[in-house]
Amino acid sequence: MWAALRHRRGQVIALALVSALVATCAVFAPVFARSVDQGLMRVAVEEAGPVVAATAISQGRSSEDRDVLPSEITEILPDALTDVSQDPIEAVRHGTTVVPQEGKKPSPVVIRSRTGMCEHLEIEGACPSSAGEIIISSADAKAWGWKPGRTFEIGQQKYTRFEQDLPPVELTVVGIYQVTRDAPGYWLGDRPDGKSGVPQPDMDNVPALDDFLTVDATFADSFPHAVAYAILPLDPDRATLEAMPRAADAATALAEKHPELRVDESAQALVDGISTGRAQTDVIIPFVMVQLALLSVLVLFLVAQSAVDQRRHDVALSRLRGRSRTGARRLLLTELSVPVLLGLPLGLLVALGMAVVVRRWLLPPDLPFEVPLTVLPWVLGALLVSVLAVYFAARPVLRESVNDLLRSVRPSTADGSMVVEAVVVVLALLGVAGLSTGVLSGPAALATPTLLAIAVGVLAARVVPSLAARRASAAVRRGRVAAAISGHAIARRPAARRVLVVTTVATAVAVFGANAVVVADQNRQARAELETGAHAVASISASSAPGLLDAAAALRDKGITAAPVAVIRPHDETSSATIAVDPERLRQVAHPSALRDLDLEALALPEQQPIILPAGNATATVGWDLEGSGGAPPELRVEMTTPDGGNRSTALATLGPTRSGRTKVDTSLYCSDHCRLAGLTVAVSGDTGSQVRGTVTITDLAVGGERLPVADGSTWTSDLVDSGTGVDVSATGDQLRLHVGAADGADVTTYVTDVPRPVPAIVSSPEVEVGDELEVIDVSGGQTGVVVDQHVAALPAVTDRGVLLSLPALSRVNGEIATRADKQIWLADASPAAIERAGDVLAEEGAPIRSVTTTQDADRVFDESASGWGLQLAVIGGALAVLLAALVLVILAVTGWRAAARDLAALRISGVGQRAIARSLRTEHLVTVAVGVVLGAACSLLGSRLAMPSIPLFTTPAAVPAPDLSPHWPTVLVTTVVVAAVLLGLALAIAAAVARRVRPAAVRGESS
């Protein structure tokens, strides 16, 4: 046996290499999947940050347990939780009030201790070391004139009024602190400063104080209502895939065992956060590697067939020498199985090396390299599949008679691989039917696209030789020698059929992989563009809508393309968010894909220009003819908005007490210069049942001696309904006439038409339709009436549940922006230099940037996921598939060139020219490869349509944008051309090499 292996060293190497590739696929999948899961954990920890990832365990003091300290909590912490954490931070907090200066109201303050706090502070004076010693912030020291030595007496609260009064606790200032900027991982979002002087609305706007810092000893026998904390910052280096679930379970068990404790669920949140990604890892990575593994097994089967064909005469000779059929089987399978076994450890080493390289290319750095125990069953499975492939390749030869074995070419009736081919075709058809109907999932679904390509290749290997034989017969009749020779070669030689199958599958894997990567990347990019809205989104500090508009205008003056945007999201996550934009500027900065199908003209401002009021008193002649019942006489009021967006309302005249009358008005509007005239209101008593009907006339309305352009009916809204309530406006000359109808004490108002009412909106919520009028939350935090002008599937930034309004229109009505609203500037340029320049301009305008999010950042988050990392393997798999197909071409050429050269040399002696021989070889090799490439590309398109819906593109799916899984034709075309160029070029080189060896001596089996 060993002599035979040494004699066929090339075949042994080929079988070992292909067997190694099967083992590589089997080992690489679990190893890389493990690395991806580690990457998911690393990314989850980094995105959560130290604040969210830390586990805080607290216990409030009670009437039964008044002296709880953090050390008592630390003592009962489970090992599984501390194993993933840094050293515990012990802390105590107690909220109280302090009178900062004599005559002032008490201000809220927190007295607290924290382990190692002085190491993270700059202290002027001493650090607290004994009970009753505190340090105060530099801001409070400056604001209130406090100095070291100052004492505070802090009262203690009883649990019941029947208890004895507790004596006050005296605290002495021993130092002044300032928080250093390099300690975010210590304070974990709970800095003691930043509160000094901030008004407290729920305490009559008294200013708050920064925290008083002390030591645990201060709380030993004092403050029975304090809360003790043990805070466990997460150690990223110890947050492993096994340790984090144990920590989460330990935290849950601790909370159940000690109900008096309040335990954060941060560890469980991290575990739950990557569970979806880990599930996707179990789908995507096997999906990619199964394709390559199936191709590898197919190649092993075909190479083993070629090796068996080379041993036909050896098997016949063994049988003639008296060896039984069983003995011959044992000899042949042993010779073929040894190279397969030799390839197994090689494949293991290649898989580990490949995992190292791919990890460095795709995954976060410094991940621990682990080989999971699941590798063992995968290796055993690879060994079993490889041995079975060799067995099925050898089985037909072992069943042939000695007479058939002595023939140079296997008789077609002896081709036992038809059973295997039939099984593959049936499985492929079942897989296609299952995927098309949605009833197939799991490993079978993952293997279907490659099985489809194998089935098509197998069928083509049956059909193409028959067509080639017919073409050869026709060529003989027409005297076309080269075509006849190539046609008969394709029909007769097994190598041509094997090349056809391999090139079909390799092309399908390569094109499918490249297309899947590009399609997934396009979908991630489309979602990132929709959810961000623009290339860069800067959240800024702006107090009003006019201020936000002015900030954007300042950027435009500096040549920076920008759009002002305000977004407010309701507390109920199922409700629609509101986004207010400047429509004209939005077109210039937003992603075109995010504005697809949006008709922003619907948000354009009316032709009516705002009426700006100059400084000075309002003058006019006001007349009225009203009928009313109940309440005080109505008033005519002027509604205004200030330049910074505030609302003002000033009485212009009292319409009474007589039923009719006339009065001259000269009054202050109590509004600064450049206020905007918003409307005129007839304000009634507000009493239920009171009503007013009639006419109010306003003549020569002027402010500061400047007549206002209001005597035009189109300047005002008219909304008198059939019931007679509302206001109908008409104008004659310089006189404005209001036909008024008010009921149940409700005021009626006519508005200047520089703002449409109700405000037009573009809505993406599925519950509404065009023409609906509804109340939505506006950026001021209040409610605004809107009419749905357009309904779309998605809106930028707020996606499928949003309302898009005009920010300039809202700024005219109410320029306020709620504190919880996000004030943004969208930028068309996301380069660091552009963002820095914009930040400088905004800082000069008093609207500094607080944070920046770019589309690239959002896309990176999607890329750093199981889907993003896993699908990148498809490119590697495609490249390996093409290399494997090239290897098959070379192996088949090496093992079969002598027979081809001998046959062609005989034809050469018979008078066939060398040029015809060379042309026939080129045709034979190029046709089989070209047909395989075309069929493989077609299979990839069908496989993409079947399999792409089963591949998760995102860890958390979104309703919009709808996934676009259609093929990316440029990628399909380019990949097909590249594969064709590689394989056709190699086929051409092989044909030329064989042609050079077609010499008369080849008839005798001589190679030279």
Short mmCIF file of C-alpha atoms in Angstrom, two decimals, residues 490-679:
data_model
loop_
_atom_site.label_atom_id
_atom_site.label_comp_id
_atom_site.label_asym_id
_atom_site.label_seq_id
_atom_site.Cartn_x
_atom_site.Cartn_y
_atom_site.Cartn_z
CA ILE A 490 -16.52 16.30 -23.88
CA ALA A 491 -18.94 13.42 -24.44
CA ARG A 492 -16.37 10.69 -23.66
CA ARG A 493 -14.05 11.98 -20.93
CA PRO A 494 -15.26 11.98 -17.29
CA ALA A 495 -12.95 14.91 -16.53
CA ALA A 496 -15.06 17.27 -18.64
CA ARG A 497 -18.21 16.37 -16.71
CA ARG A 498 -16.42 16.83 -13.38
CA VAL A 499 -15.09 20.23 -14.39
CA LEU A 500 -18.60 21.27 -15.38
CA VAL A 501 -20.03 20.34 -11.99
CA VAL A 502 -17.26 22.00 -9.98
CA THR A 503 -17.25 25.25 -11.95
CA THR A 504 -21.03 25.49 -11.65
CA VAL A 505 -20.95 25.15 -7.88
CA ALA A 506 -17.86 27.33 -7.38
CA THR A 507 -19.32 30.14 -9.47
CA ALA A 508 -22.63 29.92 -7.64
CA VAL A 509 -20.90 30.13 -4.24
CA ALA A 510 -18.69 33.03 -5.30
CA VAL A 511 -21.42 35.10 -6.96
CA PHE A 512 -23.93 34.38 -4.20
CA GLY A 513 -21.42 35.40 -1.51
CA ALA A 514 -20.40 38.64 -3.17
CA ASN A 515 -24.01 39.57 -3.91
CA ALA A 516 -25.11 38.75 -0.34
CA VAL A 517 -22.41 40.98 1.15
CA VAL A 518 -23.26 43.93 -1.10
CA VAL A 519 -27.03 43.54 -0.67
CA ALA A 520 -26.67 43.35 3.11
CA ASP A 521 -24.36 46.37 3.14
CA GLN A 522 -26.82 48.36 1.04
CA ASN A 523 -29.66 47.52 3.41
CA ARG A 524 -27.59 48.49 6.44
CA GLN A 525 -26.57 51.73 4.74
CA ALA A 526 -30.19 52.49 3.82
CA ARG A 527 -31.32 51.97 7.40
CA ALA A 528 -28.46 54.07 8.76
CA GLU A 529 -29.34 56.87 6.35
CA LEU A 530 -33.01 56.76 7.31
CA GLU A 531 -32.41 56.64 11.06
CA THR A 532 -29.83 59.45 11.05
CA GLY A 533 -31.36 61.53 8.27
CA ALA A 534 -28.17 63.32 7.20
CA HIS A 535 -24.44 62.64 6.96
CA ALA A 536 -23.86 64.26 10.37
CA VAL A 537 -26.37 65.14 13.10
CA ALA A 538 -25.14 67.53 15.79
CA SER A 539 -27.20 67.92 18.96
CA ILE A 540 -26.80 71.47 20.19
CA SER A 541 -27.89 73.65 23.08
CA ALA A 542 -30.68 75.94 21.84
CA SER A 543 -33.45 77.44 23.95
CA SER A 544 -36.01 78.22 21.26
CA ALA A 545 -37.03 77.50 17.68
CA PRO A 546 -35.92 80.97 16.48
CA GLY A 547 -32.57 80.35 18.19
CA LEU A 548 -32.25 77.03 16.38
CA LEU A 549 -33.10 78.68 13.06
CA ASP A 550 -30.59 81.45 13.75
CA ALA A 551 -27.87 78.89 14.51
CA ALA A 552 -28.46 77.22 11.15
CA ALA A 553 -28.48 80.63 9.44
CA ALA A 554 -25.12 81.47 11.03
CA LEU A 555 -23.66 78.27 9.60
CA ARG A 556 -25.01 79.09 6.15
CA ASP A 557 -23.46 82.55 6.37
CA LYS A 558 -20.11 80.82 6.88
CA GLY A 559 -20.66 78.62 3.83
CA ILE A 560 -21.63 75.50 5.80
CA THR A 561 -24.65 73.64 4.45
CA ALA A 562 -26.89 72.96 7.43
CA ALA A 563 -30.53 72.44 8.36
CA PRO A 564 -32.21 73.06 11.73
CA VAL A 565 -34.17 70.12 13.13
CA ALA A 566 -36.05 69.57 16.37
CA VAL A 567 -37.22 66.11 17.45
CA ILE A 568 -39.45 65.28 20.38
CA ARG A 569 -40.49 61.78 21.31
CA PRO A 570 -43.51 61.03 23.50
CA HIS A 571 -43.12 59.05 26.68
CA ASP A 572 -45.28 56.32 25.17
CA GLU A 573 -43.01 54.45 22.76
CA THR A 574 -45.99 53.33 20.65
CA SER A 575 -46.98 56.95 19.91
CA SER A 576 -45.61 58.99 17.03
CA ALA A 577 -42.59 61.21 17.44
CA THR A 578 -42.59 64.70 15.96
CA ILE A 579 -39.81 66.12 13.83
CA ALA A 580 -39.83 69.77 12.82
CA VAL A 581 -37.58 70.87 9.99
CA ASP A 582 -36.88 73.70 7.60
CA PRO A 583 -38.11 72.07 4.36
CA GLU A 584 -35.92 74.12 2.04
CA ARG A 585 -32.76 73.41 4.03
CA LEU A 586 -33.63 69.78 4.57
CA ARG A 587 -33.42 69.10 0.85
CA GLN A 588 -29.83 70.32 0.84
CA VAL A 589 -28.49 68.13 3.65
CA ALA A 590 -30.68 65.03 4.03
CA HIS A 591 -29.90 61.74 2.37
CA PRO A 592 -31.92 61.42 -0.85
CA SER A 593 -33.00 57.96 0.23
CA ALA A 594 -34.44 59.39 3.46
CA LEU A 595 -36.50 61.93 1.50
CA ARG A 596 -37.76 59.44 -1.04
CA ASP A 597 -41.49 59.95 -1.79
CA LEU A 598 -41.65 63.04 0.46
CA ASP A 599 -43.48 66.07 -0.96
CA LEU A 600 -41.84 68.81 1.11
CA GLU A 601 -43.78 71.46 -0.82
CA ALA A 602 -46.70 70.57 1.42
CA LEU A 603 -44.79 72.14 4.32
CA ALA A 604 -43.97 75.37 2.51
CA LEU A 605 -45.01 78.60 4.26
CA PRO A 606 -47.95 80.57 2.83
CA GLU A 607 -47.41 83.61 0.62
CA GLN A 608 -48.64 85.84 3.45
CA GLN A 609 -45.60 87.40 5.11
CA PRO A 610 -45.40 87.84 8.88
CA ILE A 611 -46.63 91.17 10.19
CA ILE A 612 -43.84 92.53 12.38
CA LEU A 613 -44.81 95.09 14.98
CA PRO A 614 -42.60 98.13 15.52
CA ALA A 615 -42.02 99.65 18.93
CA GLY A 616 -44.67 101.95 20.34
CA ASN A 617 -48.32 102.04 21.35
CA ALA A 618 -51.13 100.49 19.36
CA THR A 619 -53.74 102.96 18.04
CA ALA A 620 -57.04 102.21 16.34
CA THR A 621 -60.75 102.96 16.33
CA VAL A 622 -62.72 99.97 17.55
CA GLY A 623 -66.46 99.66 17.13
CA TRP A 624 -68.82 96.89 18.09
CA ASP A 625 -72.40 95.77 17.73
CA LEU A 626 -72.79 92.67 19.89
CA GLU A 627 -75.55 90.68 21.49
CA GLY A 628 -74.62 88.58 24.46
CA SER A 629 -75.84 86.96 27.61
CA GLY A 630 -74.02 86.33 30.88
CA GLY A 631 -70.61 87.36 32.09
CA ALA A 632 -68.53 90.50 31.82
CA PRO A 633 -68.21 92.49 28.58
CA PRO A 634 -65.91 90.83 26.06
CA GLU A 635 -62.45 92.13 25.19
CA LEU A 636 -60.64 92.56 21.92
CA ARG A 637 -57.13 91.21 22.42
CA VAL A 638 -54.01 91.24 20.27
CA GLU A 639 -52.09 87.92 20.07
CA MET A 640 -48.34 88.18 19.46
CA THR A 641 -45.17 86.14 19.47
CA THR A 642 -41.85 87.55 20.63
CA PRO A 643 -38.62 87.31 18.60
CA ASP A 644 -37.44 84.47 20.83
CA GLY A 645 -40.68 82.53 20.34
CA GLY A 646 -42.65 83.50 23.43
CA ASN A 647 -46.39 84.22 23.34
CA ARG A 648 -47.98 87.52 24.38
CA SER A 649 -51.60 88.59 24.64
CA THR A 650 -52.64 92.21 25.30
CA ALA A 651 -56.14 93.72 25.67
CA LEU A 652 -56.75 96.32 22.95
CA ALA A 653 -60.27 97.39 23.94
CA THR A 654 -63.22 96.43 26.12
CA LEU A 655 -66.29 95.84 23.95
CA GLY A 656 -68.85 97.20 26.34
CA PRO A 657 -70.54 97.71 28.64
CA THR A 658 -73.14 98.89 26.10
CA ARG A 659 -74.46 96.61 23.40
CA SER A 660 -72.84 98.74 20.73
CA GLY A 661 -70.34 101.50 20.70
CA ARG A 662 -67.09 102.93 19.46
CA THR A 663 -63.82 103.81 21.17
CA LYS A 664 -60.42 105.13 20.23
CA VAL A 665 -57.50 102.99 21.37
CA ASP A 666 -54.00 104.11 22.34
CA THR A 667 -52.36 101.46 24.50
CA SER A 668 -49.07 99.67 25.02
CA LEU A 669 -48.82 96.14 23.68
CA TYR A 670 -46.25 95.16 26.31
CA CYS A 671 -44.21 93.36 23.69
CA SER A 672 -40.66 94.15 22.60
CA ASP A 673 -39.75 95.57 19.25
CA HIS A 674 -40.13 93.14 16.32
CA CYS A 675 -42.90 91.11 17.85
CA ARG A 676 -45.03 89.27 15.32
CA LEU A 677 -48.77 89.83 15.05
CA ALA A 678 -50.33 86.40 15.47
CA GLY A 679 -54.06 87.08 15.67
#
